[in-house]
Amino acid sequence: MSSSRHARTAALTAAALCSTLLVLPASSSAAAPDEGTRIHEIQGATRLSPLAGERVSDVPGVVTAVRGFGKARGFWVQDPEPDDDPATSEGLFVYTGEKTPDVKPGDVLRLTGEVAEYYPGGEEAGGQSVTQLTGATWKAGSGTAALPEAVTLDAERVPAAYAPQKDGKSIEELPLRPGKYALDLYESLEGMRASVNDAPVTGPTSAYDDLWVTADPEQNPTPRGGTFYGAYDEQNGARVKISSLLPAADHPFPKADVGDTLSGRTEGPLDYDQFGGYTLRATELGKHTDGGLKRERTRAQREDELSVATYNVENLSPATEDGKFARLAEALVDNLASPDIVTLEEVQDDSGPEDDGTVSADKTLKQLTEAIAAAGGPSYEWRQIDPADGADGGQPGGNIRVAFLYNPERVSFTDRKGGDATTPVTVEESDGAPALSASPGRVAPQDEAWKAARKPLAGEFRFKGRPVFVVTNHFSSKGGGDLEGDEPMEGRFQPPTRHSEPQRIEQAELVNEFVRDIRKVDPDAAVVATGDFNDFPFSPALDALRADGALTSPMDQLPENERYGYVFNGNSQTLDHILTSPGAGRVDYDIVHVNAEFHDQSSDHDPSVTRLPLG
């Protein structure tokens, strides 16, 4: 997946935290209580408070946790005397804006304030809301109280079914059924203390100090300790995001990989986050236990095998730290065994994210190929086409594009002039064989399907005298980029609408048509389509790529729970593919796990490699 899919940055987090509420400054002064309102009355038995927009008084609660940092400070309170309705939460977040509240866990309070529904990231983002108290005042009771016992999340408690379905409409007003749906369970615990025990890590620590665990280790496990996402209706509802409320200086957040464990108890209030949904804000973190996960190495290609790899190098440019070039090079040489052809995605222009009109990527590719040679690899040559400035989406100013690297000691490139940013490459017949009108050339670059997206690059290679056609791709992001993105899996619209999908289907149809044009001339032509297709093996876009048998997915040779090379929100999934035509023969396929499961990543994608028996 491209990094643009998520658009999940620290800057957005800070801006989104207070994007939907205008609140009065909080204070600790006493307010004259009316008849007291209980937290479960505020929360109600649906996702929206029945008291939203109303002022409530004399709300009893024990402080369970404090968020004293960022732009959304506040604290959580919980009613120590719950009702007998499992659908009504007994916890509530009290929002104090940028003011650190003068309370501590165990304080007994009576609160007055206005009930509001806050949508992290804005209501238009499609997520769920957090019921909270704003403009709050409070008075302290006598003494302190023990914290309510945390609700343990485990395989027995978390339902297998993920969410109620409503034909893509909002489920906010449906009665919560916490015994039937995972999302309903989490909503019924919103703001309450929850815990996980001996929790396996299924999503590595991010740059923002959070990670993902599962409350059910038996829910679609991968061989390397993750949770496998294998269908739209296999959301894996036992996944829970973990962040920390503990002071970082005294309690540094663990640097965890997939397969590690938070041993013991991790507990804190259950919140809802723009970037992943329900999140346990830890006031106690389990001990980080290393699972010993190792980076994989694939075998070297044989003399008669052409190896073709694909690698999303995640916004690579001369502005990138030098260490990343070295790490990418080491992976290509040591872990991928120096493939004969490498197709790259997210190669940025020579000025990187600086929006200065630069479109050339020669410096970027020169720095990478020099790093590969320094790591003991071959002296790769490259081919690519500069995009029009600002036309292909991705990080603003970066002008990302796809590119070829190839080892001239093993394979040759057939250069034909005429390829540029806007001229479409076509398939011609030359002495009864297919030939590209331009090599390299872009596939249908002016078609509306490629609006704000990277255009595919086609190239004609020769391996041991045999022509091989390679088309490398980077389809439109699920996050949408300049266009509308998909609704979140954990959002209020169920099932979520995949707004970005129709564009990828159109893109896939164009690539499929191009491959079929080659095979019309020679049905036995060896064609390889590679890249970050930003979609799953079971998606309509991949079905469109494989239509009429033009291409097949050699990934299907792998056991199903090994078909992943990307980890998103604790789900191990597949966005990168290498597809081959029947003329390529029975190829050998490998996903080389070097990035996605690890907190110290060179890219957020794992590379893949296929070996074609063409010699």
Coordinates of C-alpha atoms in Angstrom, one line a residue:
M1 CA 0.0 0.0 0.0
S2 CA 1.2 3.5 -0.6
S3 CA 1.9 5.7 2.4
S4 CA -0.8 8.1 0.9
R5 CA -3.4 5.5 1.6
H6 CA -3.3 6.2 5.3
A7 CA -2.6 9.9 5.4
R8 CA -2.2 9.1 9.1
T9 CA 0.3 11.5 10.4
A10 CA 1.1 13.1 13.7
A11 CA 0.0 16.5 12.3
L12 CA -3.4 15.2 11.3
T13 CA -3.7 13.6 14.7
A14 CA -3.1 16.8 16.6
A15 CA -5.5 18.8 14.3
A16 CA -8.2 16.2 14.4
L17 CA -8.3 15.8 18.1
C18 CA -10.2 19.0 18.6
S19 CA -11.7 19.4 15.2
T20 CA -15.4 19.0 15.9
L21 CA -16.1 20.6 19.3
L22 CA -16.1 24.1 20.5
V23 CA -15.8 23.9 24.3
L24 CA -15.8 26.2 27.3
P25 CA -12.6 26.2 29.4
A26 CA -12.9 23.7 32.2
S27 CA -12.4 24.5 35.9
S28 CA -12.4 22.7 39.2
S29 CA -14.9 25.0 40.8
A30 CA -18.0 23.5 42.3
A31 CA -21.4 23.6 40.6
A32 CA -24.7 23.5 42.3
P33 CA -26.0 20.0 41.4
D34 CA -29.5 19.3 40.2
E35 CA -30.8 15.8 40.5
G36 CA -27.8 13.6 39.6
T37 CA -27.4 11.9 36.3
R38 CA -25.6 8.6 36.0
I39 CA -23.0 7.8 33.3
H40 CA -25.0 4.9 32.0
E41 CA -27.9 7.3 31.4
I42 CA -25.5 9.6 29.4
Q43 CA -24.1 6.7 27.4
G44 CA -27.4 5.0 26.7
A45 CA -27.8 1.7 24.8
T46 CA -26.9 2.9 21.3
R47 CA -23.8 4.6 19.9
L48 CA -25.2 8.1 20.4
S49 CA -26.1 9.6 23.8
P50 CA -29.8 10.1 24.4
L51 CA -28.7 13.3 26.2
A52 CA -26.4 14.7 23.5
G53 CA -26.6 18.5 23.6
E54 CA -28.1 18.6 27.0
R55 CA -26.5 19.8 30.3
V56 CA -26.3 17.3 33.0
S57 CA -25.5 17.8 36.7
D58 CA -24.1 16.0 39.7
V59 CA -22.8 13.1 37.7
P60 CA -21.0 10.7 40.1
G61 CA -17.7 9.1 39.0
V62 CA -14.3 7.9 40.0
V63 CA -11.4 9.2 38.0
T64 CA -9.7 6.2 36.3
A65 CA -7.1 7.9 34.1
V66 CA -5.8 11.3 33.0
R67 CA -4.6 12.5 29.6
G68 CA -2.4 15.5 30.5
F69 CA -0.8 16.0 27.1
G70 CA -1.7 17.0 23.5
K71 CA -4.6 19.2 22.4
A72 CA -7.3 16.8 23.7
R73 CA -6.5 16.7 27.4
G74 CA -9.0 15.4 29.9
F75 CA -9.8 12.5 32.1
W76 CA -11.9 9.4 32.3
V77 CA -14.5 8.7 35.0
Q78 CA -16.4 5.6 35.7
D79 CA -19.5 4.9 37.8
P80 CA -18.6 2.4 40.6
E81 CA -22.3 1.4 40.8
P82 CA -23.2 0.1 37.3
D83 CA -26.6 -0.8 36.2
D84 CA -27.5 -4.3 35.0
D85 CA -27.7 -3.5 31.3
P86 CA -24.6 -4.8 29.4
A87 CA -25.2 -2.4 26.6
T88 CA -24.7 0.8 28.6
S89 CA -21.2 1.9 29.3
E90 CA -20.3 3.1 32.8
G91 CA -17.3 5.2 31.6
L92 CA -17.0 8.7 30.2
F93 CA -14.3 11.0 28.9
V94 CA -14.3 14.6 30.3
Y95 CA -12.7 16.9 27.8
T96 CA -10.7 19.8 29.1
G97 CA -9.1 21.1 25.9
E98 CA -5.5 22.2 26.2
K99 CA -5.8 22.5 30.0
T100 CA -4.3 19.7 32.1
P101 CA -7.0 18.7 34.6
D102 CA -6.1 18.9 38.3
V103 CA -7.4 15.4 39.1
K104 CA -5.8 12.0 39.7
P105 CA -6.9 8.4 39.5
G106 CA -9.1 7.4 42.5
D107 CA -10.6 10.9 43.0
V108 CA -14.3 10.8 43.6
L109 CA -16.1 13.6 41.7
R110 CA -19.5 15.0 41.0
L111 CA -19.5 16.6 37.5
T112 CA -21.6 19.1 35.6
G113 CA -21.3 19.8 31.9
E114 CA -22.7 19.4 28.4
V115 CA -23.0 16.0 26.8
A116 CA -21.5 15.9 23.3
E117 CA -20.6 13.4 20.5
Y118 CA -17.1 14.0 19.2
Y119 CA -16.0 12.4 15.9
P120 CA -12.2 11.9 15.8
G121 CA -11.0 13.3 12.4
G122 CA -14.4 14.9 11.7
E123 CA -17.8 13.5 11.1
E124 CA -17.1 13.3 7.4
A125 CA -14.3 10.7 8.0
G126 CA -16.9 8.0 8.6
G127 CA -15.7 7.0 12.0
Q128 CA -17.6 6.5 15.2
S129 CA -18.1 9.1 17.8
V130 CA -16.9 9.4 21.4
T131 CA -19.5 10.4 24.0
Q132 CA -18.0 13.0 26.3
L133 CA -18.6 15.7 28.8
T134 CA -17.5 19.2 27.7
G135 CA -17.4 22.6 29.5
A136 CA -17.2 20.6 32.7
T137 CA -17.0 21.7 36.3
W138 CA -16.7 19.4 39.2
K139 CA -16.5 19.1 42.9
A140 CA -14.5 16.5 44.9
G141 CA -16.1 14.0 47.2
S142 CA -14.5 12.9 50.4
G143 CA -11.4 10.7 50.1
T144 CA -10.5 8.5 47.2
A145 CA -11.9 5.2 45.9
A146 CA -10.5 2.0 44.5
L147 CA -10.6 1.9 40.7
P148 CA -13.4 -0.3 39.2
E149 CA -12.2 -3.7 38.0
A150 CA -11.2 -3.7 34.4
V151 CA -13.2 -5.8 32.0
T152 CA -11.0 -8.5 30.5
L153 CA -11.1 -8.8 26.7
D154 CA -10.5 -12.4 25.6
A155 CA -11.6 -14.9 23.1
E156 CA -14.6 -15.8 25.2
R157 CA -15.8 -12.3 25.6
V158 CA -15.2 -10.8 22.1
P159 CA -17.8 -12.0 19.6
A160 CA -16.7 -13.6 16.3
A161 CA -19.1 -11.4 14.3
Y162 CA -17.7 -8.0 13.7
A163 CA -20.5 -5.5 13.3
P164 CA -24.2 -5.2 12.5
Q165 CA -25.0 -4.6 8.8
K166 CA -27.2 -1.9 7.5
D167 CA -26.7 -1.7 3.7
G168 CA -23.9 0.7 4.1
K169 CA -25.8 3.1 6.3
S170 CA -25.0 4.4 9.8
I171 CA -25.5 1.9 12.6
E172 CA -25.4 4.6 15.3
E173 CA -29.0 4.3 16.3
L174 CA -29.2 0.5 16.4
P175 CA -29.4 -1.0 19.9
L176 CA -26.1 -2.3 21.0
R177 CA -25.7 -6.1 21.2
P178 CA -22.4 -6.6 22.9
G179 CA -22.8 -10.4 23.0
K180 CA -23.2 -10.6 19.3
Y181 CA -20.9 -8.1 17.6
A182 CA -17.3 -7.1 18.5
L183 CA -17.8 -3.4 17.6
D184 CA -20.9 -3.4 19.8
L185 CA -19.0 -4.9 22.7
Y186 CA -16.3 -2.2 22.4
E187 CA -18.9 0.6 22.2
S188 CA -20.6 -0.8 25.3
L189 CA -17.3 -0.4 27.1
E190 CA -16.4 3.0 25.7
G191 CA -14.6 5.0 28.4
M192 CA -14.5 2.0 30.8
R193 CA -11.4 0.3 32.1
A194 CA -10.6 -2.8 30.0
S195 CA -7.6 -5.1 29.9
V196 CA -5.9 -7.8 27.8
N197 CA -3.7 -10.5 29.3
D198 CA -0.5 -11.9 27.7
A199 CA -1.5 -10.2 24.5
P200 CA 0.3 -11.3 21.3
V201 CA 1.4 -8.3 19.2
T202 CA -0.1 -8.4 15.7
G203 CA 0.9 -4.9 14.5
P204 CA 4.4 -3.6 15.3
T205 CA 5.1 -0.4 17.2
S206 CA 4.6 2.6 14.9
A207 CA 6.4 5.9 14.8
Y208 CA 3.6 7.3 17.0
D209 CA 4.2 4.8 19.8
D210 CA 1.2 2.5 19.4
L211 CA 0.8 -1.1 18.5
W212 CA -1.8 -3.7 17.9
V213 CA -2.5 -6.9 19.9
T214 CA -5.2 -9.6 19.6
A215 CA -7.4 -10.8 22.5
D216 CA -7.8 -14.1 20.6
P217 CA -4.5 -15.7 19.4
E218 CA -6.5 -18.4 17.6
Q219 CA -8.3 -15.9 15.4
N220 CA -6.8 -16.5 11.9
P221 CA -3.2 -16.7 13.0
T222 CA -0.3 -16.4 10.6
P223 CA 2.8 -18.7 11.0
R224 CA 4.8 -15.7 12.1
G225 CA 2.5 -14.5 14.9
G226 CA 0.2 -12.1 13.1
T227 CA -3.5 -12.1 12.4
F228 CA -4.4 -12.9 8.8
Y229 CA -7.0 -10.8 6.8
G230 CA -8.4 -13.1 4.2
A231 CA -11.8 -11.7 3.2
Y232 CA -14.0 -8.7 3.6
D233 CA -16.1 -10.5 6.2
E234 CA -13.1 -11.7 8.2
Q235 CA -12.3 -8.4 10.0
N236 CA -10.7 -10.1 13.1
G237 CA -12.6 -8.2 15.7
A238 CA -10.3 -9.4 18.6
R239 CA -7.7 -6.8 17.4
V240 CA -7.2 -4.0 19.8
K241 CA -4.9 -0.9 19.5
I242 CA -2.7 -0.1 22.4
S243 CA -1.3 3.3 23.3
S244 CA 0.0 4.6 26.6
L245 CA -1.0 7.3 29.1
L246 CA 2.2 6.6 31.2
P247 CA 5.0 9.2 31.2
A248 CA 7.3 8.3 28.4
A249 CA 10.4 9.3 30.4
D250 CA 9.7 6.7 33.1
H251 CA 7.8 4.2 31.0
P252 CA 9.2 4.2 27.4
F253 CA 6.8 2.6 25.0
P254 CA 8.0 -0.9 23.9
K255 CA 9.6 -1.3 20.4
A256 CA 7.7 -4.4 19.5
D257 CA 7.5 -6.6 16.4
V258 CA 4.7 -9.0 15.3
G259 CA 5.1 -12.2 17.3
D260 CA 6.2 -10.4 20.4
T261 CA 4.0 -10.4 23.5
L262 CA 2.8 -7.9 26.1
S263 CA 3.2 -10.3 29.0
G264 CA 1.0 -10.0 32.0
R265 CA -1.7 -7.4 32.2
T266 CA -2.3 -4.3 30.0
E267 CA -5.2 -2.2 31.1
G268 CA -6.7 1.3 30.9
P269 CA -9.8 3.1 29.5
L270 CA -11.2 2.0 26.2
D271 CA -11.2 5.0 23.8
Y272 CA -11.9 5.5 20.0
D273 CA -9.2 6.7 17.7
Q274 CA -9.3 8.2 14.2
F275 CA -6.5 5.9 13.2
G276 CA -7.8 2.4 13.9
G277 CA -10.9 2.7 16.1
Y278 CA -11.1 1.3 19.6
T279 CA -7.9 1.9 21.5
L280 CA -6.9 0.8 25.0
R281 CA -5.2 3.8 26.6
A282 CA -2.8 1.9 28.9
T283 CA -2.3 3.0 32.5
E284 CA -0.5 -0.3 33.0
L285 CA 1.5 -1.9 30.2
G286 CA 2.4 -5.6 30.1
K287 CA 6.1 -6.5 29.9
H288 CA 7.5 -6.6 26.4
T289 CA 8.6 -10.1 25.6
D290 CA 10.6 -10.6 22.4
G291 CA 9.2 -13.3 20.2
G292 CA 12.5 -13.6 18.2
L293 CA 11.0 -12.8 14.8
K294 CA 13.7 -12.9 12.1
R295 CA 13.8 -11.2 8.6
E296 CA 13.5 -13.7 5.8
R297 CA 15.9 -14.5 3.0
T298 CA 14.8 -15.9 -0.3
R299 CA 16.8 -18.4 -2.4
A300 CA 18.9 -17.2 -5.3
Q301 CA 17.6 -17.7 -8.8
R302 CA 19.0 -20.5 -10.8
E303 CA 20.9 -19.9 -14.1
D304 CA 17.9 -20.7 -16.2
E305 CA 15.4 -18.7 -14.0
L306 CA 14.6 -15.0 -14.5
S307 CA 13.9 -13.4 -11.1
V308 CA 11.5 -10.4 -11.0
A309 CA 10.9 -8.6 -7.7
T310 CA 8.6 -5.8 -6.8
Y311 CA 9.3 -3.3 -3.9
N312 CA 7.4 -0.3 -2.7
V313 CA 10.3 1.8 -1.3
E314 CA 8.0 4.4 0.4
N315 CA 8.7 7.9 -0.7
L316 CA 12.4 7.4 -1.6
S317 CA 14.3 10.5 -2.6
P318 CA 17.7 12.2 -1.9
A319 CA 15.9 13.9 1.0
T320 CA 15.5 10.5 2.6
E321 CA 18.0 9.7 5.3
D322 CA 21.1 7.9 3.9
G323 CA 20.5 5.0 6.3
K324 CA 17.3 4.0 4.4
F325 CA 19.2 3.7 1.1
A326 CA 21.7 1.4 2.8
R327 CA 18.9 -0.7 4.4
L328 CA 17.0 -1.0 1.1
A329 CA 20.2 -2.0 -0.7
E330 CA 21.1 -4.7 1.9
A331 CA 17.6 -6.2 1.7
L332 CA 17.8 -6.3 -2.1
V333 CA 21.2 -8.0 -2.1
D334 CA 21.0 -10.2 1.0
N335 CA 17.3 -10.9 1.5
L336 CA 16.1 -10.9 -2.1
A337 CA 19.3 -12.4 -3.6
S338 CA 19.8 -9.6 -6.1
P339 CA 16.9 -10.1 -8.5
D340 CA 17.4 -9.8 -12.2
I341 CA 14.6 -7.2 -12.5
V342 CA 13.3 -5.0 -9.7
T343 CA 10.2 -3.0 -10.2
L344 CA 10.0 -0.1 -7.7
E345 CA 7.0 2.0 -6.5
E346 CA 7.1 5.3 -4.7
V347 CA 10.3 6.6 -6.2
Q348 CA 10.2 10.4 -5.7
D349 CA 11.8 13.1 -7.7
D350 CA 15.3 14.5 -7.0
S351 CA 14.0 17.2 -4.6
G352 CA 11.7 14.8 -2.7
P353 CA 8.7 16.5 -1.0
E354 CA 9.9 20.0 -1.9
D355 CA 7.4 21.3 -4.3
D356 CA 9.7 23.1 -6.7
G357 CA 8.7 21.8 -10.1
T358 CA 11.4 19.1 -10.2
V359 CA 10.3 15.9 -11.9
S360 CA 13.5 14.0 -12.7
A361 CA 14.4 11.0 -10.5
D362 CA 17.9 10.3 -11.8
K363 CA 19.6 11.3 -8.5
T364 CA 17.2 9.2 -6.5
L365 CA 17.9 6.1 -8.6
K366 CA 21.6 6.8 -8.8
Q367 CA 21.8 6.9 -5.0
L368 CA 19.9 3.7 -4.7
T369 CA 21.9 1.7 -7.3
E370 CA 25.2 3.0 -5.9
A371 CA 24.0 1.8 -2.4
I372 CA 23.2 -1.6 -3.9
A373 CA 26.7 -1.9 -5.5
A374 CA 28.3 -0.9 -2.2
A375 CA 26.3 -3.7 -0.5
G376 CA 27.9 -6.2 -2.9
G377 CA 25.1 -6.3 -5.4
P378 CA 25.1 -5.9 -9.2
S379 CA 25.6 -2.6 -11.0
Y380 CA 21.9 -2.1 -11.8
E381 CA 20.8 0.1 -14.6
W382 CA 17.4 1.8 -14.5
R383 CA 14.5 2.9 -16.8
Q384 CA 11.6 5.2 -15.9
I385 CA 9.6 8.0 -17.3
D386 CA 9.2 11.4 -15.5
P387 CA 5.6 12.2 -14.7
A388 CA 4.0 15.6 -15.3
D389 CA 4.5 17.8 -12.2
G390 CA 1.8 17.2 -9.6
A391 CA -0.2 14.9 -11.8
D392 CA 0.3 11.5 -10.2
G393 CA -0.8 11.9 -6.6
G394 CA 1.2 10.8 -3.6
Q395 CA 3.1 13.1 -1.2
P396 CA 2.7 16.7 -2.5
G397 CA 5.8 17.8 -4.3
G398 CA 7.2 14.2 -4.4
N399 CA 6.0 13.2 -7.9
I400 CA 6.2 9.5 -7.1
R401 CA 6.5 7.1 -10.0
V402 CA 7.3 3.5 -10.7
A403 CA 10.6 2.4 -12.2
F404 CA 12.7 -0.5 -13.4
L405 CA 16.0 -1.7 -12.1
Y406 CA 17.8 -4.5 -14.0
N407 CA 21.0 -6.4 -13.9
P408 CA 22.7 -6.0 -17.3
E409 CA 24.8 -9.0 -16.6
R410 CA 21.7 -11.2 -16.6
V411 CA 19.1 -9.4 -18.7
S412 CA 19.0 -6.8 -21.4
F413 CA 16.5 -3.9 -21.9
T414 CA 15.1 -3.2 -25.3
D415 CA 15.1 0.6 -25.7
R416 CA 12.6 2.1 -28.1
K417 CA 12.2 5.9 -28.2
G418 CA 8.8 7.6 -27.9
G419 CA 7.8 7.0 -24.3
D420 CA 6.9 10.1 -22.3
A421 CA 4.4 11.2 -19.6
T422 CA 1.4 11.4 -21.9
T423 CA 2.0 9.2 -24.9
P424 CA 0.4 5.8 -24.6
V425 CA 2.5 2.7 -25.4
T426 CA 0.9 0.3 -27.8
V427 CA 1.5 -3.3 -28.9
E428 CA 2.8 -3.8 -32.4
E429 CA 3.6 -6.9 -34.4
S430 CA 7.2 -7.3 -35.6
D431 CA 8.1 -10.4 -37.6
G432 CA 5.2 -12.2 -36.0
A433 CA 6.2 -11.3 -32.5
P434 CA 4.8 -8.6 -30.2
A435 CA 6.8 -5.5 -29.7
L436 CA 6.2 -2.3 -27.7
S437 CA 5.8 1.0 -29.6
A438 CA 8.0 2.6 -26.9
S439 CA 10.1 0.9 -24.3
P440 CA 9.7 2.1 -21.6
G441 CA 6.2 3.4 -22.2
R442 CA 3.2 4.3 -20.1
V443 CA -0.1 2.4 -20.4
A444 CA -3.0 4.6 -21.3
P445 CA -1.6 7.6 -19.3
Q446 CA -4.3 10.0 -20.3
D447 CA -7.2 7.8 -19.4
E448 CA -9.4 9.2 -16.7
A449 CA -8.8 6.0 -14.7
W450 CA -5.3 7.3 -13.8
K451 CA -6.5 10.7 -12.5
A452 CA -4.2 11.6 -9.5
A453 CA -2.6 8.2 -9.8
R454 CA 0.7 6.7 -10.9
K455 CA 0.7 5.5 -14.5
P456 CA 1.8 1.9 -15.3
L457 CA 5.2 1.5 -16.9
A458 CA 5.7 -1.1 -19.6
G459 CA 9.2 -2.4 -20.6
E460 CA 10.5 -5.0 -23.0
F461 CA 13.4 -7.1 -21.7
R462 CA 15.3 -10.1 -23.0
F463 CA 16.5 -13.1 -21.0
K464 CA 18.6 -15.7 -22.7
G465 CA 17.3 -14.4 -26.1
R466 CA 13.6 -14.6 -25.1
P467 CA 11.5 -11.4 -24.9
V468 CA 9.8 -10.7 -21.5
F469 CA 7.3 -7.9 -21.1
V470 CA 7.0 -6.3 -17.7
V471 CA 4.3 -3.9 -16.6
T472 CA 4.8 -2.3 -13.2
N473 CA 2.0 -0.6 -11.4
H474 CA 0.9 1.5 -8.4
F475 CA -2.9 1.7 -8.3
S476 CA -4.9 4.3 -6.5
S477 CA -4.8 4.4 -2.8
K478 CA -7.5 3.1 -0.5
G479 CA -7.1 6.3 1.4
G480 CA -8.2 8.2 -1.7
G481 CA -5.4 10.8 -1.9
D482 CA -6.9 13.6 -4.0
L483 CA -10.1 11.5 -4.5
E484 CA -12.6 10.0 -2.0
G485 CA -11.2 7.2 0.1
D486 CA -12.8 4.1 1.6
E487 CA -14.9 4.2 4.7
P488 CA -13.1 2.7 7.7
M489 CA -13.7 -0.9 8.6
E490 CA -14.4 0.1 12.2
G491 CA -16.6 3.1 11.3
R492 CA -20.3 3.8 11.7
F493 CA -21.3 2.8 8.1
Q494 CA -21.6 -0.9 7.8
P495 CA -20.6 -2.5 5.6
P496 CA -18.2 0.3 4.7
T497 CA -18.3 1.6 1.2
R498 CA -15.1 1.2 -0.8
H499 CA -15.3 4.5 -2.6
S500 CA -11.8 4.1 -4.2
E501 CA -12.5 0.6 -5.6
P502 CA -14.2 1.6 -8.9
Q503 CA -11.1 3.5 -10.0
R504 CA -8.8 0.5 -9.3
I505 CA -11.2 -1.7 -11.2
E506 CA -10.9 0.6 -14.2
Q507 CA -7.1 0.7 -13.9
A508 CA -7.0 -3.1 -13.7
E509 CA -9.2 -3.4 -16.8
L510 CA -6.7 -1.2 -18.7
V511 CA -3.7 -3.3 -17.7
N512 CA -5.6 -6.5 -18.5
E513 CA -6.4 -5.2 -21.9
F514 CA -2.8 -4.2 -22.5
V515 CA -1.7 -7.7 -21.5
R516 CA -4.3 -9.3 -23.8
D517 CA -3.0 -7.1 -26.7
I518 CA 0.4 -8.7 -26.2
R519 CA -1.0 -12.2 -26.1
K520 CA -3.1 -11.6 -29.2
V521 CA 0.1 -11.5 -31.1
D522 CA 1.7 -14.3 -29.2
P523 CA -0.4 -16.4 -26.8
D524 CA 2.7 -17.8 -25.3
A525 CA 4.3 -14.4 -24.6
A526 CA 5.9 -14.1 -21.2
V527 CA 4.2 -11.2 -19.4
V528 CA 4.7 -10.1 -15.8
A529 CA 2.5 -7.5 -14.1
T530 CA 3.9 -6.3 -10.8
G531 CA 3.5 -3.6 -8.2
D532 CA 1.5 -2.1 -5.4
F533 CA -2.1 -2.7 -6.6
N534 CA -3.5 -1.4 -3.4
D535 CA -6.0 -4.2 -3.2
F536 CA -6.5 -7.7 -1.9
P537 CA -6.3 -11.1 -3.8
F538 CA -10.0 -11.5 -3.3
S539 CA -10.9 -8.0 -4.6
P540 CA -12.8 -7.1 -7.7
A541 CA -9.7 -5.2 -9.0
L542 CA -7.5 -8.3 -8.8
D543 CA -10.4 -10.3 -10.5
A544 CA -10.3 -7.7 -13.3
L545 CA -6.5 -8.1 -13.7
R546 CA -7.0 -11.9 -14.1
A547 CA -10.0 -11.7 -16.4
D548 CA -10.0 -14.0 -19.4
G549 CA -7.0 -15.8 -18.1
A550 CA -4.7 -13.1 -19.2
L551 CA -2.8 -13.2 -15.9
T552 CA -2.7 -15.6 -12.9
S553 CA -1.6 -15.1 -9.3
P554 CA 1.3 -17.4 -8.4
M555 CA 0.8 -16.2 -4.8
D556 CA -2.0 -18.8 -4.8
Q557 CA 0.7 -21.5 -4.5
L558 CA 1.4 -20.3 -0.9
P559 CA -0.7 -21.5 2.0
E560 CA -3.5 -19.0 2.5
N561 CA -2.3 -17.6 5.8
E562 CA 1.1 -16.9 4.3
R563 CA -0.3 -14.6 1.6
Y564 CA 0.6 -11.2 3.1
G565 CA 3.2 -8.5 2.9
Y566 CA 1.6 -5.6 4.6
V567 CA 0.3 -5.1 8.2
F568 CA -2.5 -2.5 8.7
N569 CA -4.2 -2.0 12.0
G570 CA -3.0 -5.4 13.2
N571 CA -4.2 -7.3 10.1
S572 CA -1.7 -9.1 8.0
Q573 CA -2.8 -8.6 4.4
T574 CA -1.7 -8.3 0.8
L575 CA -1.5 -5.2 -1.4
D576 CA 1.5 -6.0 -3.5
H577 CA 1.3 -8.7 -6.2
I578 CA 3.2 -10.2 -9.1
L579 CA 1.0 -11.8 -11.7
T580 CA 2.2 -13.8 -14.7
S581 CA 0.8 -14.8 -18.1
P582 CA 0.4 -18.5 -19.0
G583 CA 3.5 -18.2 -21.3
A584 CA 5.7 -17.6 -18.2
G585 CA 5.3 -21.2 -17.2
R586 CA 4.9 -22.5 -13.6
V587 CA 6.8 -19.9 -11.7
D588 CA 8.2 -19.9 -8.1
Y589 CA 6.8 -17.2 -5.8
D590 CA 8.0 -15.8 -2.5
I591 CA 7.0 -12.9 -0.2
V592 CA 10.1 -11.9 1.7
H593 CA 9.2 -10.6 5.1
V594 CA 11.7 -7.9 6.0
N595 CA 9.6 -4.8 6.8
A596 CA 5.9 -5.0 7.6
E597 CA 6.1 -7.0 10.8
F598 CA 9.0 -5.0 12.3
H599 CA 9.0 -1.7 14.1
D600 CA 12.3 -0.7 12.4
Q601 CA 11.1 -0.7 8.8
S602 CA 12.8 0.5 5.7
S603 CA 9.4 0.6 4.1
D604 CA 5.9 -0.3 5.2
H605 CA 5.8 -3.0 2.5
D606 CA 7.5 -6.4 2.2
P607 CA 9.0 -7.1 -1.3
S608 CA 7.9 -10.1 -3.4
V609 CA 9.9 -12.1 -5.9
T610 CA 9.0 -14.6 -8.6
R611 CA 11.3 -16.8 -10.6
L612 CA 10.3 -17.7 -14.1
P613 CA 11.7 -20.9 -15.8
L614 CA 12.6 -19.2 -19.1
G615 CA 16.1 -20.4 -19.7

